[in-house]
Short mmCIF file of C-alpha atoms in Angstrom, two decimals:
data_model
loop_
_atom_site.label_atom_id
_atom_site.label_comp_id
_atom_site.label_asym_id
_atom_site.label_seq_id
_atom_site.Cartn_x
_atom_site.Cartn_y
_atom_site.Cartn_z
CA MET R 218 105.31 67.28 93.90
CA GLN R 219 101.75 68.05 92.81
CA LEU R 220 99.08 68.37 95.49
CA ASN R 221 96.57 65.57 94.92
CA LYS R 222 92.93 66.00 95.95
CA GLU R 223 92.26 62.31 96.62
CA GLN R 224 95.43 61.95 98.67
CA LEU R 225 94.45 65.05 100.64
CA LYS R 226 91.06 63.50 101.46
CA GLU R 227 92.76 60.33 102.72
CA ASP R 228 95.20 62.35 104.83
CA ILE R 229 92.32 64.30 106.41
CA ILE R 230 90.47 61.10 107.35
CA ILE R 231 93.60 59.65 108.96
CA GLN R 232 94.31 62.86 110.92
CA LEU R 233 90.72 62.81 112.19
CA GLY R 234 91.31 59.35 113.63
CA GLY R 235 89.84 57.21 110.89
CA GLU R 236 91.40 54.23 109.14
CA PRO R 237 89.77 53.48 105.78
CA ASP R 238 91.74 50.24 105.33
CA VAL R 239 90.57 48.70 108.62
CA GLY R 240 87.05 50.09 108.63
CA ILE R 241 87.31 52.72 111.37
CA PRO R 242 84.82 55.42 110.31
CA VAL R 243 84.80 59.18 110.78
CA GLU R 244 81.63 61.27 110.69
CA ILE R 245 82.38 62.80 107.29
CA GLY R 246 81.90 61.40 103.82
CA ASP R 247 83.20 62.26 100.37
CA LYS R 248 80.70 65.11 99.94
CA GLY R 249 81.78 66.62 103.23
CA LEU R 250 85.44 66.39 102.25
CA ASN R 251 84.68 68.07 98.92
CA VAL R 252 82.95 70.92 100.77
CA ALA R 253 85.95 71.31 103.10
CA ILE R 254 88.35 71.50 100.15
CA LYS R 255 86.08 73.88 98.22
CA ARG R 256 85.92 76.28 101.14
CA THR R 257 89.67 76.06 101.52
CA ILE R 258 90.19 77.02 97.86
CA GLU R 259 87.82 79.96 98.27
CA VAL R 260 89.71 81.27 101.30
CA TYR R 261 93.12 80.72 99.69
CA SER R 262 92.01 82.43 96.46
CA ARG R 263 90.85 85.43 98.47
CA TYR R 264 94.40 86.03 99.71
CA LYS R 265 96.50 84.44 96.92
CA PRO R 266 94.35 84.59 93.79
CA LEU R 267 95.23 83.20 90.41
CA ILE R 268 96.00 85.93 87.85
CA ARG R 269 94.75 85.83 84.27
CA HIS R 270 95.02 88.39 81.46
CA GLU R 271 91.99 89.55 79.48
CA SER R 272 93.10 91.39 76.31
CA TYR R 273 91.01 92.98 73.57
CA LYS R 274 90.78 96.02 71.28
CA THR R 275 87.91 98.48 71.10
CA PRO R 276 86.12 99.96 68.07
CA GLN R 277 87.60 103.13 66.61
CA THR R 278 85.94 105.74 68.85
CA GLY R 279 83.68 106.30 71.81
CA MET R 280 82.71 104.16 74.79
CA PHE R 281 83.04 100.38 74.83
CA ALA R 282 81.83 97.86 77.43
CA HIS R 283 83.64 94.55 77.95
CA VAL R 284 81.92 91.92 80.12
CA CYS R 285 84.43 89.62 81.83
CA PRO R 286 83.91 85.83 82.03
CA GLU R 287 81.87 84.43 84.92
CA ASP R 288 84.90 83.07 86.79
CA VAL R 289 86.51 86.50 87.21
CA THR R 290 86.43 87.50 90.89
CA GLY R 291 88.21 90.85 90.71
CA ILE R 292 90.31 93.36 88.76
CA ARG R 293 93.95 94.03 89.67
CA ASN R 294 95.18 96.30 86.90
CA ILE R 295 93.99 97.83 83.60
CA ASP R 296 96.51 98.93 80.97
CA ILE R 297 95.28 101.01 78.03
CA SER R 298 97.39 101.60 74.91
CA PRO R 299 95.81 104.08 72.45
CA GLY R 300 96.35 103.77 68.72
CA ILE R 301 97.75 106.63 66.65
CA ALA R 302 95.20 108.91 65.04
CA PRO R 303 95.25 108.66 61.23
CA GLY R 304 95.39 112.44 60.79
CA ILE R 305 98.64 112.75 62.76
CA THR R 306 100.65 109.97 61.14
CA SER R 307 102.15 112.26 58.50
CA GLY R 308 105.17 113.64 60.36
CA LEU R 309 103.30 114.34 63.62
CA ALA R 310 103.55 118.04 62.74
CA VAL R 311 101.04 119.33 65.31
CA GLU R 312 102.61 117.36 68.15
CA SER R 313 106.10 118.57 67.20
CA ALA R 314 104.93 122.18 67.20
CA MET R 315 103.34 121.85 70.60
CA LEU R 316 106.35 120.13 72.17
CA SER R 317 108.88 122.54 70.65
CA GLY R 318 107.38 125.55 72.50
CA VAL R 319 106.90 128.04 69.64
CA PRO R 320 107.43 131.60 71.10
CA ILE R 321 104.28 133.74 71.53
CA TYR R 322 104.29 137.56 71.42
CA TYR R 323 101.58 139.48 73.30
CA GLY R 324 101.53 142.81 71.45
CA VAL R 325 100.42 145.54 73.89
CA GLY R 326 100.25 143.10 76.85
CA ASP R 327 96.57 143.61 77.60
CA THR R 328 95.49 141.40 80.57
CA PHE R 329 92.18 140.45 78.96
CA MET R 330 93.96 139.35 75.79
CA ASP R 331 96.47 137.35 77.84
CA ILE R 332 93.69 135.41 79.64
CA GLU R 333 91.86 134.87 76.39
CA TYR R 334 95.02 133.50 74.84
CA LEU R 335 95.62 131.10 77.76
CA ASP R 336 92.07 129.76 77.43
CA LEU R 337 92.55 129.34 73.68
CA ARG R 338 95.84 127.52 74.23
CA ARG R 339 94.20 125.19 76.80
CA ARG R 340 91.51 124.26 74.29
CA TRP R 341 94.10 123.76 71.56
CA ILE R 342 96.18 121.41 73.76
CA LYS R 343 93.05 119.43 74.62
CA THR R 344 92.14 119.14 70.94
CA VAL R 345 95.62 117.92 70.08
CA ALA R 346 95.49 115.44 72.97
CA ARG R 347 92.27 114.03 71.58
CA GLU R 348 93.74 113.79 68.09
CA LEU R 349 96.71 111.93 69.53
CA SER R 350 94.43 109.61 71.52
CA ALA R 351 96.07 110.84 74.71
CA ASP R 352 92.74 111.09 76.53
CA PRO R 353 91.56 107.48 77.10
CA ASP R 354 89.77 106.66 80.31
CA TYR R 355 88.24 103.60 81.95
CA GLY R 356 86.02 102.42 84.78
CA TYR R 357 84.65 99.12 86.01
CA VAL R 358 81.63 97.84 87.92
CA VAL R 359 80.43 94.51 89.28
CA ASP R 360 76.79 93.50 88.97
CA PRO R 361 75.43 92.93 92.51
CA GLU R 362 73.16 90.10 91.31
CA THR R 363 75.30 88.18 88.79
CA GLN R 364 78.71 89.22 90.20
CA ARG R 365 79.91 89.75 86.60
CA TRP R 366 82.60 92.41 86.11
CA THR R 367 82.21 94.93 83.27
CA ILE R 368 85.04 97.18 82.01
CA TYR R 369 84.06 100.51 80.41
CA THR R 370 86.61 102.34 78.27
CA PHE R 371 86.46 105.63 76.36
CA GLY R 372 88.82 106.93 73.70
CA SER R 373 88.76 109.13 70.64
CA GLN R 374 90.67 106.40 68.78
CA GLN R 375 90.92 102.62 68.95
CA LEU R 376 92.24 101.33 72.28
CA PHE R 377 94.20 98.19 73.08
CA VAL R 378 93.22 97.02 76.56
CA ASP R 379 94.95 94.49 78.81
CA ILE R 380 93.33 93.58 82.14
CA GLU R 381 94.80 91.59 85.02
CA THR R 382 91.88 89.69 86.51
CA THR R 383 91.74 87.44 89.55
CA ILE R 384 90.10 83.99 89.48
CA TYR R 385 89.73 81.10 91.90
CA HIS R 386 92.24 78.27 91.86
CA ALA R 387 91.24 74.99 90.20
CA GLN R 388 89.09 72.59 92.22
CA ASP R 389 91.56 69.75 91.58
CA LEU R 390 94.27 71.81 93.37
CA SER R 391 96.49 71.71 90.26
CA THR R 392 97.10 75.48 90.37
CA ILE R 393 98.19 75.62 94.03
CA PRO R 394 101.93 76.49 94.11
CA SER R 395 104.28 74.18 96.01
CA TYR R 396 105.02 76.69 98.79
CA SER R 397 101.29 76.69 99.73
CA HIS R 398 100.66 72.92 99.78
CA LYS R 399 100.98 72.61 103.58
CA TRP R 400 98.84 75.68 104.21
CA VAL R 401 96.05 74.30 102.01
CA ALA R 402 96.28 70.87 103.66
CA ASP R 403 96.17 72.38 107.16
CA TYR R 404 93.22 74.64 106.36
CA ALA R 405 91.27 71.82 104.67
CA LEU R 406 91.75 69.77 107.85
CA THR R 407 90.26 72.57 109.98
CA GLU R 408 87.23 72.79 107.66
CA ALA R 409 86.74 69.02 108.00
CA MET R 410 87.09 69.33 111.78
CA LEU R 411 84.32 71.92 111.82
CA ILE R 412 82.01 69.57 109.90
CA VAL R 413 82.78 66.61 112.16
CA GLY R 414 82.63 68.80 115.28
CA ARG R 415 79.17 70.10 114.42
CA THR R 416 78.00 66.53 113.79
CA ARG R 417 79.34 65.32 117.16
CA SER R 418 77.99 68.33 119.06
CA LYS R 419 74.45 67.24 118.23
CA TYR R 420 74.88 64.52 120.83
CA ASP R 421 76.53 65.29 124.13
CA LYS R 422 76.76 61.64 125.23
CA ILE R 423 76.33 58.21 123.62
CA PRO R 424 75.34 55.18 125.78
CA VAL R 425 77.65 52.15 125.43
CA ALA R 426 77.65 48.87 127.48
CA GLY R 427 75.83 50.22 130.51
CA THR R 428 77.70 53.52 130.57
CA SER R 429 78.20 56.47 128.22
CA ILE R 430 80.96 58.31 126.42
CA ARG R 431 81.23 62.04 125.97
CA LEU R 432 81.89 63.30 122.44
CA ASP R 433 84.44 66.03 121.71
CA GLY R 434 82.43 67.97 119.13
CA GLN R 435 82.62 71.36 120.84
CA GLN R 436 86.32 70.89 121.54
CA MET R 437 86.97 70.13 117.85
CA ILE R 438 85.12 73.27 116.80
CA GLU R 439 87.16 75.42 119.17
CA GLN R 440 90.43 73.84 118.03
CA ALA R 441 89.54 74.28 114.35
CA THR R 442 88.46 77.91 114.83
CA SER R 443 91.67 78.74 116.70
CA LYS R 444 93.81 77.04 114.05
CA GLN R 445 92.01 78.90 111.25
CA ARG R 446 92.80 82.25 112.88
CA GLU R 447 96.44 81.22 113.06
CA LEU R 448 96.46 80.14 109.39
CA ILE R 449 94.82 83.38 108.23
CA GLU R 450 97.49 85.42 110.02
CA GLN R 451 100.10 83.18 108.41
CA ILE R 452 98.84 83.65 104.86
CA GLN R 453 98.48 87.41 105.35
CA SER R 454 102.20 87.62 106.12
CA MET R 455 103.31 85.07 103.51
CA ARG R 456 106.01 86.45 101.21
CA ALA R 457 106.87 83.33 99.22
CA ASP R 458 104.75 84.48 96.26
CA LEU R 459 106.38 87.79 95.43
CA PHE R 460 105.76 86.91 91.80
CA PRO R 461 102.10 86.24 90.84
CA HIS R 462 100.88 82.82 89.75
CA TRP R 463 99.55 83.05 86.20
CA ALA R 464 96.86 81.02 84.49
#
């Protein structure tokens, strides 16, 4: 069954002691409920984010910068697949020679000549690696002001890049998996309790019919804070989502 945002709001009001049908109010409106649910999605996405792939190909050579969409909150994995260099496609002769281990004879065995040969061979292997596009590299940064993620790649040939990015779950709760419905509902209730508790804590007592009643604002805040700690520990140990949830 799909988690419904409007039904969740109604459930929260009832659990806080309100009855919309009979006119019993609770000190939280629709905007407050939306804030409680938004904060819940943010916390849930921090621990169980939604995964989306960003795939693209770079120009033929050099460095390339890819700016991720605004909703990307993090990078999980980057997979780079280099293309095959045009000069090597005819039989891959250079690669075959390198891999076959052609025997080398040292002549008189002079130490200086041996070291010079090893340096030459290192440079040759590096050149072949570049020709085969075996030297791609990448890095990524997040702009501290805009929070936009940028992927930088380098390759001597065209690269095919696939990125696993993390994004927040949808505000309508449609992307929350079934095994997390209760967790989300419980956490949203605690966020609503914090809002109501802070409202009630502004007034310690309210006079009624010659006497006064004491409000439970501070008690609600303490209960909500304690429950949130319990829920965070629960989601940290949750193993129901061994497979990621894809967008």
